[in-house]
Amino acid sequence: MTDTRRIVTGLLIWTGVVSLLHMKYNLDWSVILNDYRAPENRKVNVAYIPVT
């Protein structure tokens, strides 16, 4: 394996790992999956902006 191919492979693996970790820890999957539920099973997510 050449150095260039090794570097590109390492970068792709690193990008994939970081992307998967981001999806696991930073995305709220309950909100994303709520769109795919039947209408009678959906939860209403109300957001608010705190004002001081």
mmCIF file with all atom_site columns, C-alpha atoms in Angstrom:
data_model
loop_
_atom_site.group_PDB
_atom_site.id
_atom_site.type_symbol
_atom_site.label_atom_id
_atom_site.label_alt_id
_atom_site.label_comp_id
_atom_site.label_asym_id
_atom_site.label_entity_id
_atom_site.label_seq_id
_atom_site.pdbx_PDB_ins_code
_atom_site.Cartn_x
_atom_site.Cartn_y
_atom_site.Cartn_z
_atom_site.occupancy
_atom_site.B_iso_or_equiv
_atom_site.pdbx_formal_charge
_atom_site.auth_seq_id
_atom_site.auth_comp_id
_atom_site.auth_asym_id
_atom_site.auth_atom_id
_atom_site.pdbx_PDB_model_num
ATOM 1  C CA . MET A 1 1  ? 0.000   0.000  0.000  1.00 0.00 ? 1  MET A CA 1
ATOM 2  C CA . THR A 1 2  ? 1.433   3.357  -0.958 1.00 0.00 ? 2  THR A CA 1
ATOM 3  C CA . ASP A 1 3  ? 1.705   6.229  1.480  1.00 0.00 ? 3  ASP A CA 1
ATOM 4  C CA . THR A 1 4  ? -0.921  8.283  -0.342 1.00 0.00 ? 4  THR A CA 1
ATOM 5  C CA . ARG A 1 5  ? -3.431  5.452  -0.289 1.00 0.00 ? 5  ARG A CA 1
ATOM 6  C CA . ARG A 1 6  ? -2.733  4.804  3.404  1.00 0.00 ? 6  ARG A CA 1
ATOM 7  C CA . ILE A 1 7  ? -3.276  8.487  4.252  1.00 0.00 ? 7  ILE A CA 1
ATOM 8  C CA . VAL A 1 8  ? -6.525  8.681  2.248  1.00 0.00 ? 8  VAL A CA 1
ATOM 9  C CA . THR A 1 9  ? -7.812  5.472  3.857  1.00 0.00 ? 9  THR A CA 1
ATOM 10 C CA . GLY A 1 10 ? -6.942  6.773  7.317  1.00 0.00 ? 10 GLY A CA 1
ATOM 11 C CA . LEU A 1 11 ? -8.697  10.074 6.666  1.00 0.00 ? 11 LEU A CA 1
ATOM 12 C CA . LEU A 1 12 ? -11.834 8.320  5.407  1.00 0.00 ? 12 LEU A CA 1
ATOM 13 C CA . ILE A 1 13 ? -11.925 6.058  8.453  1.00 0.00 ? 13 ILE A CA 1
ATOM 14 C CA . TRP A 1 14 ? -11.348 9.027  10.780 1.00 0.00 ? 14 TRP A CA 1
ATOM 15 C CA . THR A 1 15 ? -14.119 11.031 9.107  1.00 0.00 ? 15 THR A CA 1
ATOM 16 C CA . GLY A 1 16 ? -16.494 8.080  9.382  1.00 0.00 ? 16 GLY A CA 1
ATOM 17 C CA . VAL A 1 17 ? -15.723 7.528  13.075 1.00 0.00 ? 17 VAL A CA 1
ATOM 18 C CA . VAL A 1 18 ? -16.165 11.206 13.937 1.00 0.00 ? 18 VAL A CA 1
ATOM 19 C CA . SER A 1 19 ? -19.417 11.354 11.947 1.00 0.00 ? 19 SER A CA 1
ATOM 20 C CA . LEU A 1 20 ? -20.822 8.280  13.713 1.00 0.00 ? 20 LEU A CA 1
ATOM 21 C CA . LEU A 1 21 ? -19.868 9.646  17.129 1.00 0.00 ? 21 LEU A CA 1
ATOM 22 C CA . HIS A 1 22 ? -21.512 12.963 16.258 1.00 0.00 ? 22 HIS A CA 1
ATOM 23 C CA . MET A 1 23 ? -24.692 11.171 15.214 1.00 0.00 ? 23 MET A CA 1
ATOM 24 C CA . LYS A 1 24 ? -24.708 9.148  18.429 1.00 0.00 ? 24 LYS A CA 1
ATOM 25 C CA . TYR A 1 25 ? -24.063 11.938 20.929 1.00 0.00 ? 25 TYR A CA 1
ATOM 26 C CA . ASN A 1 26 ? -25.316 15.165 19.313 1.00 0.00 ? 26 ASN A CA 1
ATOM 27 C CA . LEU A 1 27 ? -28.505 14.283 17.463 1.00 0.00 ? 27 LEU A CA 1
ATOM 28 C CA . ASP A 1 28 ? -31.863 13.940 19.177 1.00 0.00 ? 28 ASP A CA 1
ATOM 29 C CA . TRP A 1 29 ? -33.097 10.771 17.490 1.00 0.00 ? 29 TRP A CA 1
ATOM 30 C CA . SER A 1 30 ? -36.516 10.896 19.150 1.00 0.00 ? 30 SER A CA 1
ATOM 31 C CA . VAL A 1 31 ? -37.295 14.140 17.304 1.00 0.00 ? 31 VAL A CA 1
ATOM 32 C CA . ILE A 1 32 ? -35.993 12.821 13.997 1.00 0.00 ? 32 ILE A CA 1
ATOM 33 C CA . LEU A 1 33 ? -37.862 9.507  14.268 1.00 0.00 ? 33 LEU A CA 1
ATOM 34 C CA . ASN A 1 34 ? -41.067 11.266 15.379 1.00 0.00 ? 34 ASN A CA 1
ATOM 35 C CA . ASP A 1 35 ? -41.674 12.326 11.759 1.00 0.00 ? 35 ASP A CA 1
ATOM 36 C CA . TYR A 1 36 ? -41.917 8.678  10.687 1.00 0.00 ? 36 TYR A CA 1
ATOM 37 C CA . ARG A 1 37 ? -44.475 7.616  13.297 1.00 0.00 ? 37 ARG A CA 1
ATOM 38 C CA . ALA A 1 38 ? -48.164 7.284  12.615 1.00 0.00 ? 38 ALA A CA 1
ATOM 39 C CA . PRO A 1 39 ? -49.988 10.589 13.173 1.00 0.00 ? 39 PRO A CA 1
ATOM 40 C CA . GLU A 1 40 ? -51.844 9.285  16.233 1.00 0.00 ? 40 GLU A CA 1
ATOM 41 C CA . ASN A 1 41 ? -48.558 8.218  17.892 1.00 0.00 ? 41 ASN A CA 1
ATOM 42 C CA . ARG A 1 42 ? -46.575 11.394 17.259 1.00 0.00 ? 42 ARG A CA 1
ATOM 43 C CA . LYS A 1 43 ? -45.528 13.652 20.081 1.00 0.00 ? 43 LYS A CA 1
ATOM 44 C CA . VAL A 1 44 ? -45.770 17.402 19.805 1.00 0.00 ? 44 VAL A CA 1
ATOM 45 C CA . ASN A 1 45 ? -42.370 18.986 20.393 1.00 0.00 ? 45 ASN A CA 1
ATOM 46 C CA . VAL A 1 46 ? -42.720 22.579 21.507 1.00 0.00 ? 46 VAL A CA 1
ATOM 47 C CA . ALA A 1 47 ? -39.611 24.696 21.492 1.00 0.00 ? 47 ALA A CA 1
ATOM 48 C CA . TYR A 1 48 ? -39.204 27.944 23.332 1.00 0.00 ? 48 TYR A CA 1
ATOM 49 C CA . ILE A 1 49 ? -36.717 30.760 23.460 1.00 0.00 ? 49 ILE A CA 1
ATOM 50 C CA . PRO A 1 50 ? -35.888 31.848 26.984 1.00 0.00 ? 50 PRO A CA 1
ATOM 51 C CA . VAL A 1 51 ? -36.140 35.609 27.366 1.00 0.00 ? 51 VAL A CA 1
ATOM 52 C CA . THR A 1 52 ? -34.405 37.400 30.176 1.00 0.00 ? 52 THR A CA 1
#
